[in-house]
């Protein structure tokens, strides 16, 4: 019971939210990603085909709408993406497992040579589904297809600078020291609360008093600094994705339209210390099998495609501006082509992003791109400090 009260005080004092746990202190991360899903990427409906990798939220809903002539006013392209780890084992996610650090033994602090597990991002792999209404068959009929797609995405490797791990290690250890000091200083009040019945109004008054005490502690400042550090992007990541899309070519017939696997390498360079401003360089390689592609004579057939390219972008707190270009090498009935776009993404709140795209698509029924999208993130992810 005492541990439960301690947890309430620390978490309320920091985020004004009481989580139901009895063993550990939790911090709410507000900078998790609301990413574009592979289920959307396989249909080229996403604003960007290159993913700027970060840790995903528990659940994300995406909506995209083309601004080309003939498109409806109401969005008809939807995706959903979720990270199973946040649902299967949320209580097991501590700051150590989140960042890939070795968990110290009870009562001990992080050692001076703490190592980072470069494969720690794998546990946050995501699954996604998409429902798209788009004309992806390059025939003479101006008709859209109902498309269903599924995809998976993983961060295979991620690196942080040694300086970053050292700062985080120092801050966690200092939090450990200050938290114990804060608890000892308020031990009499904690003991008094444990003796009051659960349904007594005096209990809530005492908990409020205890909360106020912890809003002025050094450990709270450490907790805020830790949250900033775990929100920083890794210096290097290697991501893997795969997806498949089925086309409803008629009211009673569905055919496999596309299958793809792709990988991306990314580096995030800070523009200024103590900020979340970055210059990002992303490189993408993708294999895409398309059942319906056309050549210059209008003949439709299957094709094996290799897409190679990248994305250069700037991220300023809530604004992301980038340029992306991919070249498609085609082996089959279709012809090689390229895709070049500009992308603007704005973070309205911690869980809501809007984005817009303009540019030129690969060869197909609609080569010009003009798209507006919205991504919502759902979930209250807790990262615990044992």
C-alpha atoms as a printed R data frame, in Angstrom:
    type eleno elety resid chain resno       x       y       z
1   ATOM     1    CA   UNK     A     1   0.000   0.000   0.000
2   ATOM     2    CA   UNK     A     2   2.797   2.389   0.848
3   ATOM     3    CA   UNK     A     3   4.419   1.844  -2.537
4   ATOM     4    CA   UNK     A     4   1.088   2.571  -4.172
5   ATOM     5    CA   UNK     A     5   0.813   5.915  -2.368
6   ATOM     6    CA   UNK     A     6   4.365   6.812  -3.290
7   ATOM     7    CA   UNK     A     7   3.600   6.094  -6.918
8   ATOM     8    CA   UNK     A     8   0.463   8.274  -6.839
9   ATOM     9    CA   UNK     A     9   2.355  11.228  -5.482
10  ATOM    10    CA   UNK     A    10   5.171  11.052  -7.998
11  ATOM    11    CA   UNK     A    11   3.027  10.485 -11.069
12  ATOM    12    CA   UNK     A    12   0.372  13.079 -10.133
13  ATOM    13    CA   UNK     A    13   3.009  15.640  -9.329
14  ATOM    14    CA   UNK     A    14   4.519  15.181 -12.771
15  ATOM    15    CA   UNK     A    15   1.664  14.506 -15.187
16  ATOM    16    CA   UNK     A    16  -1.536  14.999 -13.152
17  ATOM    17    CA   UNK     A    17  -2.577  11.452 -13.981
18  ATOM    18    CA   UNK     A    18  -2.848   8.481 -11.603
19  ATOM    19    CA   UNK     A    19  -1.898   5.159 -13.193
20  ATOM    20    CA   UNK     A    20  -3.043   1.880 -11.704
21  ATOM    21    CA   UNK     A    21   0.176   0.231 -10.617
22  ATOM    22    CA   UNK     A    22   1.589  -0.697  -7.263
23  ATOM    23    CA   UNK     A    23   5.283  -1.151  -7.843
24  ATOM    24    CA   UNK     A    24   6.815   1.539 -10.035
25  ATOM    25    CA   UNK     A    25   6.893   5.232 -10.820
26  ATOM    26    CA   UNK     A    26   5.723   6.164 -14.318
27  ATOM    27    CA   UNK     A    27   6.362   8.994 -16.754
28  ATOM    28    CA   UNK     A    28   4.084   9.742 -19.698
29  ATOM    29    CA   UNK     A    29   5.994  10.192 -22.936
30  ATOM    30    CA   UNK     A    30   4.359  12.858 -25.102
31  ATOM    31    CA   UNK     A    31   6.717  12.614 -28.050
32  ATOM    32    CA   UNK     A    32   5.965   9.178 -29.447
33  ATOM    33    CA   UNK     A    33   5.421   8.971 -33.172
34  ATOM    34    CA   UNK     A    34   2.161   9.062 -35.081
35  ATOM    35    CA   UNK     A    35   3.693   7.450 -38.167
36  ATOM    36    CA   UNK     A    36   2.572   6.677 -41.704
37  ATOM    37    CA   UNK     A    37   1.580   3.018 -41.854
38  ATOM    38    CA   UNK     A    38   3.024   0.418 -44.274
39  ATOM    39    CA   UNK     A    39  -0.584  -0.470 -45.162
40  ATOM    40    CA   UNK     A    40  -0.877   3.031 -46.640
41  ATOM    41    CA   UNK     A    41   2.641   3.083 -48.093
42  ATOM    42    CA   UNK     A    42   2.044  -0.002 -50.269
43  ATOM    43    CA   UNK     A    43  -0.725   1.911 -52.091
44  ATOM    44    CA   UNK     A    44   1.309   5.149 -52.424
45  ATOM    45    CA   UNK     A    45  -1.448   6.981 -50.544
46  ATOM    46    CA   UNK     A    46   0.852   8.223 -47.785
47  ATOM    47    CA   UNK     A    47   2.310  11.695 -48.121
48  ATOM    48    CA   UNK     A    48   5.762  10.159 -47.705
49  ATOM    49    CA   UNK     A    49   7.006   6.697 -48.633
50  ATOM    50    CA   UNK     A    50  10.129   7.218 -46.510
51  ATOM    51    CA   UNK     A    51   9.489   6.665 -42.798
52  ATOM    52    CA   UNK     A    52  11.302   8.853 -40.273
53  ATOM    53    CA   UNK     A    53  11.537   6.232 -37.529
54  ATOM    54    CA   UNK     A    54  10.705   6.859 -33.873
55  ATOM    55    CA   UNK     A    55   8.964   4.837 -31.169
56  ATOM    56    CA   UNK     A    56   5.291   4.408 -32.155
57  ATOM    57    CA   UNK     A    57   2.241   5.101 -30.042
58  ATOM    58    CA   UNK     A    58  -0.084   2.296 -28.927
59  ATOM    59    CA   UNK     A    59  -2.663   3.026 -31.626
60  ATOM    60    CA   UNK     A    60  -2.784   5.391 -34.599
61  ATOM    61    CA   UNK     A    61  -5.628   6.238 -36.966
62  ATOM    62    CA   UNK     A    62  -4.772   7.786 -40.320
63  ATOM    63    CA   UNK     A    63  -7.011   9.567 -42.827
64  ATOM    64    CA   UNK     A    64  -5.843  10.732 -46.265
65  ATOM    65    CA   UNK     A    65  -7.696  12.494 -49.052
66  ATOM    66    CA   UNK     A    66  -6.575  13.360 -52.557
67  ATOM    67    CA   UNK     A    67  -7.181  16.911 -53.740
68  ATOM    68    CA   UNK     A    68  -7.176  15.928 -57.435
69  ATOM    69    CA   UNK     A    69 -10.121  16.515 -59.726
70  ATOM    70    CA   UNK     A    70 -12.935  14.061 -59.272
71  ATOM    71    CA   UNK     A    71 -12.122  13.217 -55.674
72  ATOM    72    CA   UNK     A    72 -14.905  13.292 -53.111
73  ATOM    73    CA   UNK     A    73 -15.165  15.899 -50.381
74  ATOM    74    CA   UNK     A    74 -15.332  13.239 -47.659
75  ATOM    75    CA   UNK     A    75 -12.164  11.214 -46.980
76  ATOM    76    CA   UNK     A    76 -12.312   7.626 -48.231
77  ATOM    77    CA   UNK     A    77  -8.806   6.400 -47.334
78  ATOM    78    CA   UNK     A    78  -8.244   5.114 -43.794
79  ATOM    79    CA   UNK     A    79  -5.517   3.260 -41.939
80  ATOM    80    CA   UNK     A    80  -5.030   1.916 -38.411
81  ATOM    81    CA   UNK     A    81  -1.709   0.976 -36.858
82  ATOM    82    CA   UNK     A    82  -0.885  -0.436 -33.447
83  ATOM    83    CA   UNK     A    83   2.175  -1.576 -31.509
84  ATOM    84    CA   UNK     A    84   1.269  -4.881 -29.751
85  ATOM    85    CA   UNK     A    85   3.799  -4.363 -26.927
86  ATOM    86    CA   UNK     A    86   1.809  -1.429 -25.510
87  ATOM    87    CA   UNK     A    87  -1.246  -3.711 -25.260
88  ATOM    88    CA   UNK     A    88   0.316  -7.068 -24.374
89  ATOM    89    CA   UNK     A    89   2.805  -6.036 -21.685
90  ATOM    90    CA   UNK     A    90   2.425  -2.324 -20.801
91  ATOM    91    CA   UNK     A    91   3.387  -2.912 -17.165
92  ATOM    92    CA   UNK     A    92   6.700  -4.429 -18.249
93  ATOM    93    CA   UNK     A    93   7.928  -1.323 -20.089
94  ATOM    94    CA   UNK     A    94  10.417   0.514 -17.924
95  ATOM    95    CA   UNK     A    95  12.780   3.243 -18.987
96  ATOM    96    CA   UNK     A    96  15.473   0.556 -19.235
97  ATOM    97    CA   UNK     A    97  13.576  -1.753 -21.583
98  ATOM    98    CA   UNK     A    98  12.301   1.260 -23.550
99  ATOM    99    CA   UNK     A    99  15.817   2.498 -24.254
100 ATOM   100    CA   UNK     A   100  17.532  -0.889 -24.316
101 ATOM   101    CA   UNK     A   101  19.565  -0.391 -21.129
102 ATOM   102    CA   UNK     A   102  20.485  -3.178 -18.715
103 ATOM   103    CA   UNK     A   103  18.124  -3.201 -15.735
104 ATOM   104    CA   UNK     A   104  20.072  -2.643 -12.500
105 ATOM   105    CA   UNK     A   105  19.524  -4.940  -9.540
106 ATOM   106    CA   UNK     A   106  17.122  -3.770  -6.840
107 ATOM   107    CA   UNK     A   107  18.580  -0.868  -4.912
108 ATOM   108    CA   UNK     A   108  21.446  -0.311  -7.352
109 ATOM   109    CA   UNK     A   109  22.070   2.484  -9.841
110 ATOM   110    CA   UNK     A   110  23.141   2.391 -13.465
111 ATOM   111    CA   UNK     A   111  26.818   1.605 -13.803
112 ATOM   112    CA   UNK     A   112  29.355   3.947 -15.380
113 ATOM   113    CA   UNK     A   113  29.687   1.735 -18.459
114 ATOM   114    CA   UNK     A   114  26.018   1.098 -19.155
115 ATOM   115    CA   UNK     A   115  25.559  -0.307 -22.664
116 ATOM   116    CA   UNK     A   116  22.694   0.339 -25.057
117 ATOM   117    CA   UNK     A   117  21.053  -2.621 -26.806
118 ATOM   118    CA   UNK     A   118  20.919  -1.575 -30.475
119 ATOM   119    CA   UNK     A   119  18.072  -4.053 -31.138
120 ATOM   120    CA   UNK     A   120  15.756  -2.613 -28.459
121 ATOM   121    CA   UNK     A   121  13.454  -1.080 -31.073
122 ATOM   122    CA   UNK     A   122  12.296  -4.505 -32.296
123 ATOM   123    CA   UNK     A   123   9.902  -4.907 -29.359
124 ATOM   124    CA   UNK     A   124   7.973  -1.848 -30.587
125 ATOM   125    CA   UNK     A   125   7.176  -3.381 -33.998
126 ATOM   126    CA   UNK     A   126   3.808  -2.357 -35.418
127 ATOM   127    CA   UNK     A   127   1.017  -3.931 -37.452
128 ATOM   128    CA   UNK     A   128  -1.254  -1.909 -39.732
129 ATOM   129    CA   UNK     A   129  -4.314  -2.224 -41.943
130 ATOM   130    CA   UNK     A   130  -5.567   0.115 -44.633
131 ATOM   131    CA   UNK     A   131  -8.807   0.718 -46.499
132 ATOM   132    CA   UNK     A   132  -8.201   2.729 -49.668
133 ATOM   133    CA   UNK     A   133 -10.392   3.869 -52.547
134 ATOM   134    CA   UNK     A   134  -8.050   4.723 -55.411
135 ATOM   135    CA   UNK     A   135  -7.588   4.038 -59.128
136 ATOM   136    CA   UNK     A   136  -4.385   1.977 -59.189
137 ATOM   137    CA   UNK     A   137  -5.168   0.020 -62.372
138 ATOM   138    CA   UNK     A   138  -3.853   2.074 -65.345
139 ATOM   139    CA   UNK     A   139  -6.654   1.223 -67.801
140 ATOM   140    CA   UNK     A   140  -8.932   3.466 -69.817
141 ATOM   141    CA   UNK     A   141 -11.692   3.213 -67.204
142 ATOM   142    CA   UNK     A   142 -11.823   6.081 -64.737
143 ATOM   143    CA   UNK     A   143 -12.870   3.816 -61.888
144 ATOM   144    CA   UNK     A   144 -11.442   3.401 -58.411
145 ATOM   145    CA   UNK     A   145 -10.856   0.091 -56.662
146 ATOM   146    CA   UNK     A   146 -11.689  -0.832 -53.085
147 ATOM   147    CA   UNK     A   147  -8.290  -1.808 -51.685
148 ATOM   148    CA   UNK     A   148  -7.534  -3.664 -48.452
149 ATOM   149    CA   UNK     A   149  -3.944  -3.822 -47.253
150 ATOM   150    CA   UNK     A   150  -1.991  -5.079 -44.254
151 ATOM   151    CA   UNK     A   151   1.575  -4.305 -43.206
152 ATOM   152    CA   UNK     A   152   4.266  -4.653 -40.533
153 ATOM   153    CA   UNK     A   153   7.063  -2.316 -39.515
154 ATOM   154    CA   UNK     A   154  10.118  -2.727 -37.245
155 ATOM   155    CA   UNK     A   155  13.120  -0.711 -36.175
156 ATOM   156    CA   UNK     A   156  15.840  -3.327 -36.527
157 ATOM   157    CA   UNK     A   157  18.758  -1.270 -35.232
158 ATOM   158    CA   UNK     A   158  19.037   2.119 -33.547
159 ATOM   159    CA   UNK     A   159  22.067   3.936 -32.171
160 ATOM   160    CA   UNK     A   160  22.332   6.782 -29.685
161 ATOM   161    CA   UNK     A   161  25.426   8.879 -29.081
162 ATOM   162    CA   UNK     A   162  27.540   7.868 -26.101
163 ATOM   163    CA   UNK     A   163  27.069  11.374 -24.708
164 ATOM   164    CA   UNK     A   164  23.306  10.893 -24.760
165 ATOM   165    CA   UNK     A   165  23.483   7.607 -22.834
166 ATOM   166    CA   UNK     A   166  25.872   9.213 -20.329
167 ATOM   167    CA   UNK     A   167  23.487  12.145 -19.708
168 ATOM   168    CA   UNK     A   168  20.567   9.791 -19.288
169 ATOM   169    CA   UNK     A   169  22.527   7.554 -16.934
170 ATOM   170    CA   UNK     A   170  23.516  10.555 -14.788
171 ATOM   171    CA   UNK     A   171  19.939  11.886 -14.655
172 ATOM   172    CA   UNK     A   172  18.428   8.509 -13.707
173 ATOM   173    CA   UNK     A   173  20.961   8.019 -10.939
174 ATOM   174    CA   UNK     A   174  20.346  11.523  -9.592
175 ATOM   175    CA   UNK     A   175  16.600  10.897  -9.675
176 ATOM   176    CA   UNK     A   176  17.164   7.731  -7.663
177 ATOM   177    CA   UNK     A   177  19.037   9.667  -4.965
178 ATOM   178    CA   UNK     A   178  16.615  12.603  -4.828
179 ATOM   179    CA   UNK     A   179  13.502  10.393  -4.856
180 ATOM   180    CA   UNK     A   180  14.706   8.498  -1.781
181 ATOM   181    CA   UNK     A   181  15.472  11.796  -0.039
182 ATOM   182    CA   UNK     A   182  12.015  13.153  -0.884
183 ATOM   183    CA   UNK     A   183  10.350  10.026   0.457
184 ATOM   184    CA   UNK     A   184  12.293  10.130   3.698
185 ATOM   185    CA   UNK     A   185  11.416  13.789   4.213
186 ATOM   186    CA   UNK     A   186   7.697  13.027   3.829
187 ATOM   187    CA   UNK     A   187   7.682   9.654   5.567
188 ATOM   188    CA   UNK     A   188   5.550  10.851   8.500
189 ATOM   189    CA   UNK     A   189   2.809  12.089   6.168
190 ATOM   190    CA   UNK     A   190   2.939   8.855   4.145
191 ATOM   191    CA   UNK     A   191   2.605   6.784   7.331
192 ATOM   192    CA   UNK     A   192  -0.369   8.903   8.404
193 ATOM   193    CA   UNK     A   193  -2.147   8.303   5.084
194 ATOM   194    CA   UNK     A   194  -1.716   4.534   5.306
195 ATOM   195    CA   UNK     A   195  -3.606   4.547   8.623
196 ATOM   196    CA   UNK     A   196  -6.647   6.408   7.239
197 ATOM   197    CA   UNK     A   197  -9.515   4.243   5.823
198 ATOM   198    CA   UNK     A   198  -9.849   4.286   2.027
199 ATOM   199    CA   UNK     A   199 -13.315   5.909   2.075
200 ATOM   200    CA   UNK     A   200 -12.383   8.695   4.496
201 ATOM   201    CA   UNK     A   201 -12.421  12.238   3.018
202 ATOM   202    CA   UNK     A   202  -9.431  13.137   5.189
203 ATOM   203    CA   UNK     A   203  -7.381  10.644   3.171
204 ATOM   204    CA   UNK     A   204  -7.824  12.653  -0.044
205 ATOM   205    CA   UNK     A   205  -6.855  15.858   1.772
206 ATOM   206    CA   UNK     A   206  -3.672  14.258   3.017
207 ATOM   207    CA   UNK     A   207  -2.853  12.882  -0.445
208 ATOM   208    CA   UNK     A   208  -3.319  16.403  -1.857
209 ATOM   209    CA   UNK     A   209  -0.921  17.724   0.753
210 ATOM   210    CA   UNK     A   210   1.591  15.034  -0.146
211 ATOM   211    CA   UNK     A   211   1.215  15.797  -3.856
212 ATOM   212    CA   UNK     A   212   1.951  19.473  -3.244
213 ATOM   213    CA   UNK     A   213   5.102  18.498  -1.383
214 ATOM   214    CA   UNK     A   214   6.329  16.458  -4.344
215 ATOM   215    CA   UNK     A   215   5.623  19.202  -6.909
216 ATOM   216    CA   UNK     A   216   8.485  21.156  -5.345
217 ATOM   217    CA   UNK     A   217  11.083  18.402  -5.146
218 ATOM   218    CA   UNK     A   218  14.381  17.896  -6.948
219 ATOM   219    CA   UNK     A   219  13.287  14.443  -8.117
220 ATOM   220    CA   UNK     A   220  10.486  16.032 -10.142
221 ATOM   221    CA   UNK     A   221  13.021  18.112 -12.021
222 ATOM   222    CA   UNK     A   222  15.028  14.966 -12.720
223 ATOM   223    CA   UNK     A   223  11.904  13.261 -14.023
224 ATOM   224    CA   UNK     A   224  11.235  16.113 -16.456
225 ATOM   225    CA   UNK     A   225  14.830  15.996 -17.694
226 ATOM   226    CA   UNK     A   226  14.596  12.229 -18.169
227 ATOM   227    CA   UNK     A   227  11.447  12.659 -20.249
228 ATOM   228    CA   UNK     A   228  13.240  15.157 -22.512
229 ATOM   229    CA   UNK     A   229  16.180  12.814 -22.966
230 ATOM   230    CA   UNK     A   230  14.078   9.769 -23.869
231 ATOM   231    CA   UNK     A   231  12.239  11.901 -26.447
232 ATOM   232    CA   UNK     A   232  15.420  12.616 -28.391
233 ATOM   233    CA   UNK     A   233  15.839  10.883 -31.731
234 ATOM   234    CA   UNK     A   234  18.592   8.288 -32.239
235 ATOM   235    CA   UNK     A   235  21.586   9.287 -34.333
236 ATOM   236    CA   UNK     A   236  21.071   6.293 -36.648
237 ATOM   237    CA   UNK     A   237  18.296   3.776 -37.373
238 ATOM   238    CA   UNK     A   238  17.724   0.861 -39.723
239 ATOM   239    CA   UNK     A   239  14.067   0.030 -40.362
240 ATOM   240    CA   UNK     A   240  12.308  -2.896 -42.068
241 ATOM   241    CA   UNK     A   241   8.752  -2.986 -43.481
242 ATOM   242    CA   UNK     A   242   6.499  -5.280 -45.515
243 ATOM   243    CA   UNK     A   243   2.937  -5.048 -46.830
244 ATOM   244    CA   UNK     A   244   0.434  -6.608 -49.228
245 ATOM   245    CA   UNK     A   245  -2.641  -5.085 -50.908
246 ATOM   246    CA   UNK     A   246  -5.694  -6.764 -52.437
247 ATOM   247    CA   UNK     A   247  -7.818  -5.019 -55.097
248 ATOM   248    CA   UNK     A   248 -11.570  -5.352 -55.393
249 ATOM   249    CA   UNK     A   249 -11.627  -5.383 -59.192
250 ATOM   250    CA   UNK     A   250 -15.366  -6.136 -59.207
251 ATOM   251    CA   UNK     A   251 -18.215  -6.544 -56.748
252 ATOM   252    CA   UNK     A   252 -17.384 -10.223 -56.230
253 ATOM   253    CA   UNK     A   253 -13.687 -10.547 -57.158
254 ATOM   254    CA   UNK     A   254 -10.547  -9.612 -55.225
255 ATOM   255    CA   UNK     A   255  -7.058  -9.946 -56.667
256 ATOM   256    CA   UNK     A   256  -3.639  -9.436 -55.185
257 ATOM   257    CA   UNK     A   257  -2.564  -6.024 -56.408
258 ATOM   258    CA   UNK     A   258   0.767  -5.348 -54.779
259 ATOM   259    CA   UNK     A   259   3.320  -6.961 -52.473
260 ATOM   260    CA   UNK     A   260   6.363  -5.187 -51.152
261 ATOM   261    CA   UNK     A   261   9.278  -5.267 -48.734
262 ATOM   262    CA   UNK     A   262  11.474  -2.284 -48.011
263 ATOM   263    CA   UNK     A   263  14.206  -1.012 -45.764
264 ATOM   264    CA   UNK     A   264  15.298   2.427 -44.671
265 ATOM   265    CA   UNK     A   265  18.406   3.983 -43.154
266 ATOM   266    CA   UNK     A   266  18.094   7.281 -41.310
267 ATOM   267    CA   UNK     A   267  20.283   9.714 -39.435
268 ATOM   268    CA   UNK     A   268  19.039  12.619 -37.327
269 ATOM   269    CA   UNK     A   269  21.447  15.514 -36.772
270 ATOM   270    CA   UNK     A   270  20.590  18.042 -34.079
271 ATOM   271    CA   UNK     A   271  20.582  21.627 -35.291
272 ATOM   272    CA   UNK     A   272  21.039  22.972 -31.771
273 ATOM   273    CA   UNK     A   273  21.613  21.391 -28.396
274 ATOM   274    CA   UNK     A   274  18.752  21.253 -25.865
275 ATOM   275    CA   UNK     A   275  16.158  21.478 -28.645
276 ATOM   276    CA   UNK     A   276  14.079  19.030 -30.684
277 ATOM   277    CA   UNK     A   277  15.210  20.561 -34.004
278 ATOM   278    CA   UNK     A   278  16.819  18.142 -36.476
279 ATOM   279    CA   UNK     A   279  18.135  17.789 -39.983
280 ATOM   280    CA   UNK     A   280  17.183  14.286 -41.120
281 ATOM   281    CA   UNK     A   281  18.637  12.217 -43.933
282 ATOM   282    CA   UNK     A   282  16.678   9.104 -44.925
283 ATOM   283    CA   UNK     A   283  17.557   6.514 -47.579
284 ATOM   284    CA   UNK     A   284  15.023   3.956 -48.851
285 ATOM   285    CA   UNK     A   285  15.238   0.763 -50.877
286 ATOM   286    CA   UNK     A   286  12.024  -1.087 -51.784
287 ATOM   287    CA   UNK     A   287  11.037  -4.137 -53.808
288 ATOM   288    CA   UNK     A   288   7.472  -3.902 -55.102
289 ATOM   289    CA   UNK     A   289   5.596  -6.500 -57.148
290 ATOM   290    CA   UNK     A   290   2.668  -4.876 -58.972
291 ATOM   291    CA   UNK     A   291   0.078  -7.017 -60.732
292 ATOM   292    CA   UNK     A   292  -1.297  -4.038 -62.672
293 ATOM   293    CA   UNK     A   293   1.197  -1.744 -64.431
294 ATOM   294    CA   UNK     A   294   1.182  -0.290 -67.938
295 ATOM   295    CA   UNK     A   295   3.835   0.521 -70.528
296 ATOM   296    CA   UNK     A   296   3.896   3.420 -72.985
297 ATOM   297    CA   UNK     A   297   1.605   1.502 -75.372
298 ATOM   298    CA   UNK     A   298  -1.025   1.092 -72.662
299 ATOM   299    CA   UNK     A   299  -0.533  -2.659 -72.239
300 ATOM   300    CA   UNK     A   300  -1.278  -3.735 -68.647
301 ATOM   301    CA   UNK     A   301   0.673  -6.516 -66.980
302 ATOM   302    CA   UNK     A   302   2.725  -7.462 -63.963
303 ATOM   303    CA   UNK     A   303   6.069  -5.903 -63.088
304 ATOM   304    CA   UNK     A   304   8.862  -6.228 -60.548
305 ATOM   305    CA   UNK     A   305   9.972  -2.811 -59.290
306 ATOM   306    CA   UNK     A   306  12.977  -1.626 -57.328
307 ATOM   307    CA   UNK     A   307  12.487   1.817 -55.762
308 ATOM   308    CA   UNK     A   308  15.616   3.657 -54.620
309 ATOM   309    CA   UNK     A   309  15.846   7.148 -53.204
310 ATOM   310    CA   UNK     A   310  15.571   9.204 -50.074
311 ATOM   311    CA   UNK     A   311  14.259  12.113 -48.116
312 ATOM   312    CA   UNK     A   312  15.908  15.291 -46.782
313 ATOM   313    CA   UNK     A   313  14.028  17.229 -44.149
314 ATOM   314    CA   UNK     A   314  14.066  19.729 -41.311
315 ATOM   315    CA   UNK     A   315  12.115  19.254 -38.099
316 ATOM   316    CA   UNK     A   316  11.425  22.301 -35.917
317 ATOM   317    CA   UNK     A   317   9.515  21.238 -32.802
318 ATOM   318    CA   UNK     A   318   6.015  21.028 -34.343
319 ATOM   319    CA   UNK     A   319   6.846  21.645 -38.010
320 ATOM   320    CA   UNK     A   320   8.412  19.162 -40.433
321 ATOM   321    CA   UNK     A   321   9.401  20.175 -43.978
322 ATOM   322    CA   UNK     A   322  11.029  17.733 -46.386
323 ATOM   323    CA   UNK     A   323  11.669  16.835 -50.019
324 ATOM   324    CA   UNK     A   324  11.549  13.237 -51.194
325 ATOM   325    CA   UNK     A   325  12.608  11.625 -54.456
326 ATOM   326    CA   UNK     A   326  12.492   7.970 -55.524
327 ATOM   327    CA   UNK     A   327  13.449   6.349 -58.814
328 ATOM   328    CA   UNK     A   328  11.686   3.164 -59.893
329 ATOM   329    CA   UNK     A   329  13.618   0.554 -61.866
330 ATOM   330    CA   UNK     A   330  11.090  -1.739 -63.539
331 ATOM   331    CA   UNK     A   331  11.465  -5.258 -64.917
332 ATOM   332    CA   UNK     A   332   8.279  -6.222 -66.741
333 ATOM   333    CA   UNK     A   333   5.634  -4.656 -68.889
334 ATOM   334    CA   UNK     A   334   5.921  -1.173 -67.369
335 ATOM   335    CA   UNK     A   335   8.514   1.551 -67.760
336 ATOM   336    CA   UNK     A   336  10.909   3.047 -65.242
337 ATOM   337    CA   UNK     A   337   9.819   6.324 -63.657
338 ATOM   338    CA   UNK     A   338  10.429   8.618 -60.724
339 ATOM   339    CA   UNK     A   339   8.426  10.189 -57.881
340 ATOM   340    CA   UNK     A   340   9.352  13.590 -56.420
341 ATOM   341    CA   UNK     A   341   7.298  15.357 -53.786
342 ATOM   342    CA   UNK     A   342   7.364  18.092 -51.179
343 ATOM   343    CA   UNK     A   343   5.926  17.376 -47.730
344 ATOM   344    CA   UNK     A   344   4.756  19.610 -44.889
345 ATOM   345    CA   UNK     A   345   3.650  18.117 -41.562
346 ATOM   346    CA   UNK     A   346   2.372  20.099 -38.569
347 ATOM   347    CA   UNK     A   347   2.000  18.743 -35.034
348 ATOM   348    CA   UNK     A   348  -1.143  20.411 -33.681
349 ATOM   349    CA   UNK     A   349  -1.144  18.536 -30.369
350 ATOM   350    CA   UNK     A   350   0.852  15.678 -28.868
351 ATOM   351    CA   UNK     A   351  -1.499  13.222 -30.602
352 ATOM   352    CA   UNK     A   352  -2.679  15.053 -33.725
353 ATOM   353    CA   UNK     A   353  -0.756  15.666 -36.953
354 ATOM   354    CA   UNK     A   354  -1.873  17.181 -40.256
355 ATOM   355    CA   UNK     A   355   0.188  16.848 -43.422
356 ATOM   356    CA   UNK     A   356   0.079  17.946 -47.018
357 ATOM   357    CA   UNK     A   357   1.888  16.737 -50.131
358 ATOM   358    CA   UNK     A   358   2.376  18.046 -53.632
359 ATOM   359    CA   UNK     A   359   4.460  16.776 -56.526
360 ATOM   360    CA   UNK     A   360   4.737  14.078 -59.189
361 ATOM   361    CA   UNK     A   361   3.902  10.404 -58.650
362 ATOM   362    CA   UNK     A   362   5.166   7.302 -60.425
363 ATOM   363    CA   UNK     A   363   3.575   6.466 -63.757
364 ATOM   364    CA   UNK     A   364  -0.099   5.623 -63.373
365 ATOM   365    CA   UNK     A   365  -3.627   6.951 -63.833
366 ATOM   366    CA   UNK     A   366  -2.875  10.083 -61.759
367 ATOM   367    CA   UNK     A   367   0.708  11.314 -61.946
368 ATOM   368    CA   UNK     A   368   0.229  14.578 -60.056
369 ATOM   369    CA   UNK     A   369   0.017  14.363 -56.268
370 ATOM   370    CA   UNK     A   370  -1.951  16.719 -54.078
371 ATOM   371    CA   UNK     A   371  -2.935  15.105 -50.802
372 ATOM   372    CA   UNK     A   372  -4.166  16.210 -47.389
373 ATOM   373    CA   UNK     A   373  -3.896  13.854 -44.430
374 ATOM   374    CA   UNK     A   374  -4.611  13.643 -40.706
375 ATOM   375    CA   UNK     A   375  -3.023  11.231 -38.222
376 ATOM   376    CA   UNK     A   376  -4.386  10.702 -34.708
377 ATOM   377    CA   UNK     A   377  -2.548   8.893 -31.965
378 ATOM   378    CA   UNK     A   378  -4.456   7.170 -29.165
379 ATOM   379    CA   UNK     A   379  -3.149   5.809 -25.893
380 ATOM   380    CA   UNK     A   380  -1.506   6.994 -22.688
381 ATOM   381    CA   UNK     A   381   1.838   5.215 -22.789
382 ATOM   382    CA   UNK     A   382   3.651   4.914 -19.469
383 ATOM   383    CA   UNK     A   383   7.422   4.484 -19.195
384 ATOM   384    CA   UNK     A   384   8.248   3.349 -15.684
385 ATOM   385    CA   UNK     A   385  11.174   4.100 -13.430
386 ATOM   386    CA   UNK     A   386  11.786   1.148 -11.070
